[in-house]
Amino acid sequence: MKPIGELIKEEIRSQERSITWFARKLCIDRSNVYRLFQKNSVDTDLLARISLALDKNFFDILAQRFEERRNSQQN
């Protein structure tokens, strides 16, 4: 499974948004956006802000991953 940071990066690219635009939407520095792309986990408040900025519910993606892991452990 891809890290959450990579999923965010892919979504920005698919929406053809710039890093500058994204950084402004989150009120963070561009360098922090690049650090975000390297992360395996993200604070829930930040993830909520990201989800709103990109109009994509990343919590749903994480919930699907959780269900997949739970189902694989039960089998």
mmCIF file of N, CA and C in Angstrom:
data_model
loop_
_atom_site.group_PDB
_atom_site.id
_atom_site.type_symbol
_atom_site.label_atom_id
_atom_site.label_comp_id
_atom_site.label_asym_id
_atom_site.label_seq_id
_atom_site.Cartn_x
_atom_site.Cartn_y
_atom_site.Cartn_z
ATOM 1 N N MET A 1 0.824 -1.191 0.000
ATOM 2 C CA MET A 1 0.000 0.000 0.000
ATOM 3 C C MET A 1 0.867 1.253 0.000
ATOM 4 N N LYS A 2 0.413 2.242 -0.696
ATOM 5 C CA LYS A 2 1.157 3.497 -0.774
ATOM 6 C C LYS A 2 0.995 4.288 0.522
ATOM 7 N N PRO A 3 2.038 4.995 0.934
ATOM 8 C CA PRO A 3 1.937 5.879 2.103
ATOM 9 C C PRO A 3 0.939 7.006 1.827
ATOM 10 N N ILE A 4 0.342 7.524 2.862
ATOM 11 C CA ILE A 4 -0.661 8.584 2.720
ATOM 12 C C ILE A 4 -0.067 9.814 2.029
ATOM 13 N N GLY A 5 1.178 10.128 2.313
ATOM 14 C CA GLY A 5 1.818 11.276 1.673
ATOM 15 C C GLY A 5 1.873 11.143 0.167
ATOM 16 N N GLU A 6 2.135 9.932 -0.287
ATOM 17 C CA GLU A 6 2.182 9.693 -1.728
ATOM 18 C C GLU A 6 0.791 9.793 -2.350
ATOM 19 N N LEU A 7 -0.219 9.329 -1.627
ATOM 20 C CA LEU A 7 -1.599 9.449 -2.123
ATOM 21 C C LEU A 7 -2.005 10.913 -2.261
ATOM 22 N N ILE A 8 -1.590 11.720 -1.312
ATOM 23 C CA ILE A 8 -1.887 13.153 -1.367
ATOM 24 C C ILE A 8 -1.184 13.779 -2.567
ATOM 25 N N LYS A 9 0.060 13.439 -2.739
ATOM 26 C CA LYS A 9 0.836 13.955 -3.875
ATOM 27 C C LYS A 9 0.175 13.581 -5.198
ATOM 28 N N GLU A 10 -0.253 12.342 -5.323
ATOM 29 C CA GLU A 10 -0.915 11.886 -6.545
ATOM 30 C C GLU A 10 -2.216 12.644 -6.797
ATOM 31 N N GLU A 11 -2.951 12.927 -5.721
ATOM 32 C CA GLU A 11 -4.212 13.654 -5.878
ATOM 33 C C GLU A 11 -3.962 15.087 -6.342
ATOM 34 N N ILE A 12 -2.944 15.717 -5.807
ATOM 35 C CA ILE A 12 -2.586 17.078 -6.243
ATOM 36 C C ILE A 12 -2.253 17.058 -7.728
ATOM 37 N N ARG A 13 -1.472 16.085 -8.130
ATOM 38 C CA ARG A 13 -1.106 15.965 -9.552
ATOM 39 C C ARG A 13 -2.328 15.709 -10.425
ATOM 40 N N SER A 14 -3.209 14.819 -9.970
ATOM 41 C CA SER A 14 -4.379 14.487 -10.789
ATOM 42 C C SER A 14 -5.316 15.684 -10.952
ATOM 43 N N GLN A 15 -5.312 16.566 -9.956
ATOM 44 C CA GLN A 15 -6.118 17.782 -10.046
ATOM 45 C C GLN A 15 -5.372 18.919 -10.747
ATOM 46 N N GLU A 16 -4.135 18.639 -11.142
ATOM 47 C CA GLU A 16 -3.286 19.627 -11.811
ATOM 48 C C GLU A 16 -3.149 20.910 -10.983
ATOM 49 N N ARG A 17 -2.972 20.717 -9.694
ATOM 50 C CA ARG A 17 -2.749 21.831 -8.757
ATOM 51 C C ARG A 17 -1.259 22.001 -8.535
ATOM 52 N N SER A 18 -0.865 23.213 -8.234
ATOM 53 C CA SER A 18 0.546 23.467 -7.954
ATOM 54 C C SER A 18 0.828 23.270 -6.467
ATOM 55 N N ILE A 19 2.087 23.044 -6.161
ATOM 56 C CA ILE A 19 2.509 22.927 -4.762
ATOM 57 C C ILE A 19 2.266 24.248 -4.044
ATOM 58 N N THR A 20 2.493 25.334 -4.735
ATOM 59 C CA THR A 20 2.263 26.665 -4.148
ATOM 60 C C THR A 20 0.794 26.832 -3.779
ATOM 61 N N TRP A 21 -0.099 26.449 -4.677
ATOM 62 C CA TRP A 21 -1.538 26.535 -4.404
ATOM 63 C C TRP A 21 -1.893 25.721 -3.161
ATOM 64 N N PHE A 22 -1.398 24.486 -3.124
ATOM 65 C CA PHE A 22 -1.700 23.592 -2.013
ATOM 66 C C PHE A 22 -1.162 24.143 -0.696
ATOM 67 N N ALA A 23 0.058 24.637 -0.718
ATOM 68 C CA ALA A 23 0.662 25.210 0.497
ATOM 69 C C ALA A 23 -0.167 26.394 0.990
ATOM 70 N N ARG A 24 -0.608 27.243 0.071
ATOM 71 C CA ARG A 24 -1.446 28.389 0.455
ATOM 72 C C ARG A 24 -2.768 27.938 1.060
ATOM 73 N N LYS A 25 -3.387 26.917 0.472
ATOM 74 C CA LYS A 25 -4.666 26.416 0.988
ATOM 75 C C LYS A 25 -4.520 25.898 2.416
ATOM 76 N N LEU A 26 -3.359 25.318 2.728
ATOM 77 C CA LEU A 26 -3.133 24.763 4.060
ATOM 78 C C LEU A 26 -2.456 25.745 5.010
ATOM 79 N N CYS A 27 -2.066 26.898 4.477
ATOM 80 C CA CYS A 27 -1.335 27.898 5.274
ATOM 81 C C CYS A 27 -0.040 27.319 5.842
ATOM 82 N N ILE A 28 0.690 26.616 4.975
ATOM 83 C CA ILE A 28 1.986 26.068 5.369
ATOM 84 C C ILE A 28 3.016 26.431 4.307
ATOM 85 N N ASP A 29 4.270 26.286 4.656
ATOM 86 C CA ASP A 29 5.365 26.558 3.739
ATOM 87 C C ASP A 29 5.476 25.442 2.702
ATOM 88 N N ARG A 30 5.925 25.793 1.503
ATOM 89 C CA ARG A 30 6.092 24.794 0.437
ATOM 90 C C ARG A 30 7.006 23.655 0.858
ATOM 91 N N SER A 31 8.047 23.965 1.618
ATOM 92 C CA SER A 31 8.964 22.910 2.055
ATOM 93 C C SER A 31 8.246 21.884 2.933
ATOM 94 N N ASN A 32 7.255 22.323 3.692
ATOM 95 C CA ASN A 32 6.486 21.386 4.515
ATOM 96 C C ASN A 32 5.597 20.488 3.661
ATOM 97 N N VAL A 33 5.162 20.991 2.514
ATOM 98 C CA VAL A 33 4.377 20.161 1.603
ATOM 99 C C VAL A 33 5.240 19.003 1.105
ATOM 100 N N TYR A 34 6.466 19.305 0.731
ATOM 101 C CA TYR A 34 7.364 18.247 0.256
ATOM 102 C C TYR A 34 7.652 17.232 1.360
ATOM 103 N N ARG A 35 7.767 17.696 2.597
ATOM 104 C CA ARG A 35 7.960 16.768 3.724
ATOM 105 C C ARG A 35 6.716 15.898 3.912
ATOM 106 N N LEU A 36 5.558 16.497 3.725
ATOM 107 C CA LEU A 36 4.294 15.779 3.856
ATOM 108 C C LEU A 36 4.233 14.600 2.889
ATOM 109 N N PHE A 37 4.735 14.795 1.685
ATOM 110 C CA PHE A 37 4.721 13.738 0.676
ATOM 111 C C PHE A 37 5.523 12.513 1.107
ATOM 112 N N GLN A 38 6.458 12.684 2.030
ATOM 113 C CA GLN A 38 7.310 11.579 2.487
ATOM 114 C C GLN A 38 6.723 10.832 3.681
ATOM 115 N N LYS A 39 5.639 11.310 4.219
ATOM 116 C CA LYS A 39 5.101 10.742 5.455
ATOM 117 C C LYS A 39 4.254 9.494 5.221
ATOM 118 N N ASN A 40 4.351 8.599 6.204
ATOM 119 C CA ASN A 40 3.508 7.405 6.216
ATOM 120 C C ASN A 40 2.226 7.637 6.994
ATOM 121 N N SER A 41 2.219 8.671 7.826
ATOM 122 C CA SER A 41 1.031 9.006 8.613
ATOM 123 C C SER A 41 0.936 10.526 8.723
ATOM 124 N N VAL A 42 -0.275 10.983 8.961
ATOM 125 C CA VAL A 42 -0.543 12.420 9.034
ATOM 126 C C VAL A 42 -1.496 12.666 10.191
ATOM 127 N N ASP A 43 -1.279 13.745 10.916
ATOM 128 C CA ASP A 43 -2.165 14.171 11.986
ATOM 129 C C ASP A 43 -3.597 14.295 11.446
ATOM 130 N N THR A 44 -4.578 13.874 12.226
ATOM 131 C CA THR A 44 -5.957 13.868 11.741
ATOM 132 C C THR A 44 -6.479 15.265 11.417
ATOM 133 N N ASP A 45 -6.098 16.272 12.187
ATOM 134 C CA ASP A 45 -6.530 17.636 11.886
ATOM 135 C C ASP A 45 -5.966 18.093 10.539
ATOM 136 N N LEU A 46 -4.701 17.814 10.314
ATOM 137 C CA LEU A 46 -4.088 18.173 9.034
ATOM 138 C C LEU A 46 -4.728 17.387 7.896
ATOM 139 N N LEU A 47 -5.010 16.113 8.125
ATOM 140 C CA LEU A 47 -5.637 15.307 7.083
ATOM 141 C C LEU A 47 -7.037 15.832 6.753
ATOM 142 N N ALA A 48 -7.744 16.313 7.741
ATOM 143 C CA ALA A 48 -9.063 16.913 7.493
ATOM 144 C C ALA A 48 -8.924 18.173 6.636
ATOM 145 N N ARG A 49 -7.935 19.003 6.940
ATOM 146 C CA ARG A 49 -7.704 20.217 6.145
ATOM 147 C C ARG A 49 -7.321 19.860 4.711
ATOM 148 N N ILE A 50 -6.484 18.834 4.559
ATOM 149 C CA ILE A 50 -6.077 18.376 3.228
ATOM 150 C C ILE A 50 -7.287 17.861 2.460
ATOM 151 N N SER A 51 -8.108 17.073 3.125
ATOM 152 C CA SER A 51 -9.306 16.522 2.484
ATOM 153 C C SER A 51 -10.231 17.629 1.993
ATOM 154 N N LEU A 52 -10.389 18.666 2.804
ATOM 155 C CA LEU A 52 -11.232 19.796 2.404
ATOM 156 C C LEU A 52 -10.612 20.570 1.248
ATOM 157 N N ALA A 53 -9.318 20.805 1.321
ATOM 158 C CA ALA A 53 -8.636 21.576 0.269
ATOM 159 C C ALA A 53 -8.720 20.873 -1.072
ATOM 160 N N LEU A 54 -8.573 19.552 -1.060
ATOM 161 C CA LEU A 54 -8.563 18.783 -2.304
ATOM 162 C C LEU A 54 -9.934 18.187 -2.642
ATOM 163 N N ASP A 55 -10.910 18.407 -1.761
ATOM 164 C CA ASP A 55 -12.255 17.862 -1.947
ATOM 165 C C ASP A 55 -12.204 16.350 -2.188
ATOM 166 N N LYS A 56 -11.407 15.683 -1.350
ATOM 167 C CA LYS A 56 -11.271 14.225 -1.418
ATOM 168 C C LYS A 56 -11.153 13.712 0.010
ATOM 169 N N ASN A 57 -11.985 12.762 0.364
ATOM 170 C CA ASN A 57 -11.997 12.248 1.726
ATOM 171 C C ASN A 57 -10.929 11.165 1.902
ATOM 172 N N PHE A 58 -9.781 11.579 2.419
ATOM 173 C CA PHE A 58 -8.694 10.630 2.651
ATOM 174 C C PHE A 58 -8.999 9.697 3.817
ATOM 175 N N PHE A 59 -9.945 10.083 4.669
ATOM 176 C CA PHE A 59 -10.345 9.207 5.765
ATOM 177 C C PHE A 59 -11.035 7.956 5.227
ATOM 178 N N ASP A 60 -11.781 8.101 4.136
ATOM 179 C CA ASP A 60 -12.399 6.931 3.505
ATOM 180 C C ASP A 60 -11.346 5.948 3.016
ATOM 181 N N ILE A 61 -10.286 6.480 2.435
ATOM 182 C CA ILE A 61 -9.197 5.628 1.946
ATOM 183 C C ILE A 61 -8.570 4.869 3.109
ATOM 184 N N LEU A 62 -8.321 5.572 4.212
ATOM 185 C CA LEU A 62 -7.734 4.920 5.382
ATOM 186 C C LEU A 62 -8.687 3.894 5.980
ATOM 187 N N ALA A 63 -9.989 4.195 5.972
ATOM 188 C CA ALA A 63 -10.973 3.249 6.492
ATOM 189 C C ALA A 63 -11.006 1.983 5.632
ATOM 190 N N GLN A 64 -10.893 2.133 4.324
ATOM 191 C CA GLN A 64 -10.850 0.966 3.441
ATOM 192 C C GLN A 64 -9.611 0.115 3.738
ATOM 193 N N ARG A 65 -8.484 0.771 3.951
ATOM 194 C CA ARG A 65 -7.252 0.045 4.296
ATOM 195 C C ARG A 65 -7.422 -0.719 5.593
ATOM 196 N N PHE A 66 -8.059 -0.073 6.565
ATOM 197 C CA PHE A 66 -8.300 -0.708 7.854
ATOM 198 C C PHE A 66 -9.138 -1.968 7.677
ATOM 199 N N GLU A 67 -10.222 -1.854 6.915
ATOM 200 C CA GLU A 67 -11.095 -3.004 6.676
ATOM 201 C C GLU A 67 -10.353 -4.135 5.966
ATOM 202 N N GLU A 68 -9.521 -3.787 4.996
ATOM 203 C CA GLU A 68 -8.742 -4.798 4.285
ATOM 204 C C GLU A 68 -7.802 -5.529 5.229
ATOM 205 N N ARG A 69 -7.139 -4.776 6.099
ATOM 206 C CA ARG A 69 -6.219 -5.397 7.072
ATOM 207 C C ARG A 69 -6.977 -6.280 8.052
ATOM 208 N N ARG A 70 -8.105 -5.765 8.520
ATOM 209 C CA ARG A 70 -8.900 -6.539 9.489
ATOM 210 C C ARG A 70 -9.398 -7.826 8.861
ATOM 211 N N ASN A 71 -9.875 -7.730 7.639
ATOM 212 C CA ASN A 71 -10.379 -8.927 6.957
ATOM 213 C C ASN A 71 -9.256 -9.936 6.693
ATOM 214 N N SER A 72 -8.082 -9.455 6.349
ATOM 215 C CA SER A 72 -6.970 -10.376 6.086
ATOM 216 C C SER A 72 -6.498 -11.050 7.367
ATOM 217 N N GLN A 73 -6.616 -10.383 8.503
ATOM 218 C CA GLN A 73 -6.217 -10.988 9.768
ATOM 219 C C GLN A 73 -7.232 -11.994 10.259
ATOM 220 N N GLN A 74 -8.495 -11.809 9.883
ATOM 221 C CA GLN A 74 -9.547 -12.722 10.327
ATOM 222 C C GLN A 74 -9.555 -14.015 9.525
ATOM 223 N N ASN A 75 -8.981 -13.991 8.352
ATOM 224 C CA ASN A 75 -8.990 -15.187 7.484
ATOM 225 C C ASN A 75 -7.828 -16.080 7.757
#
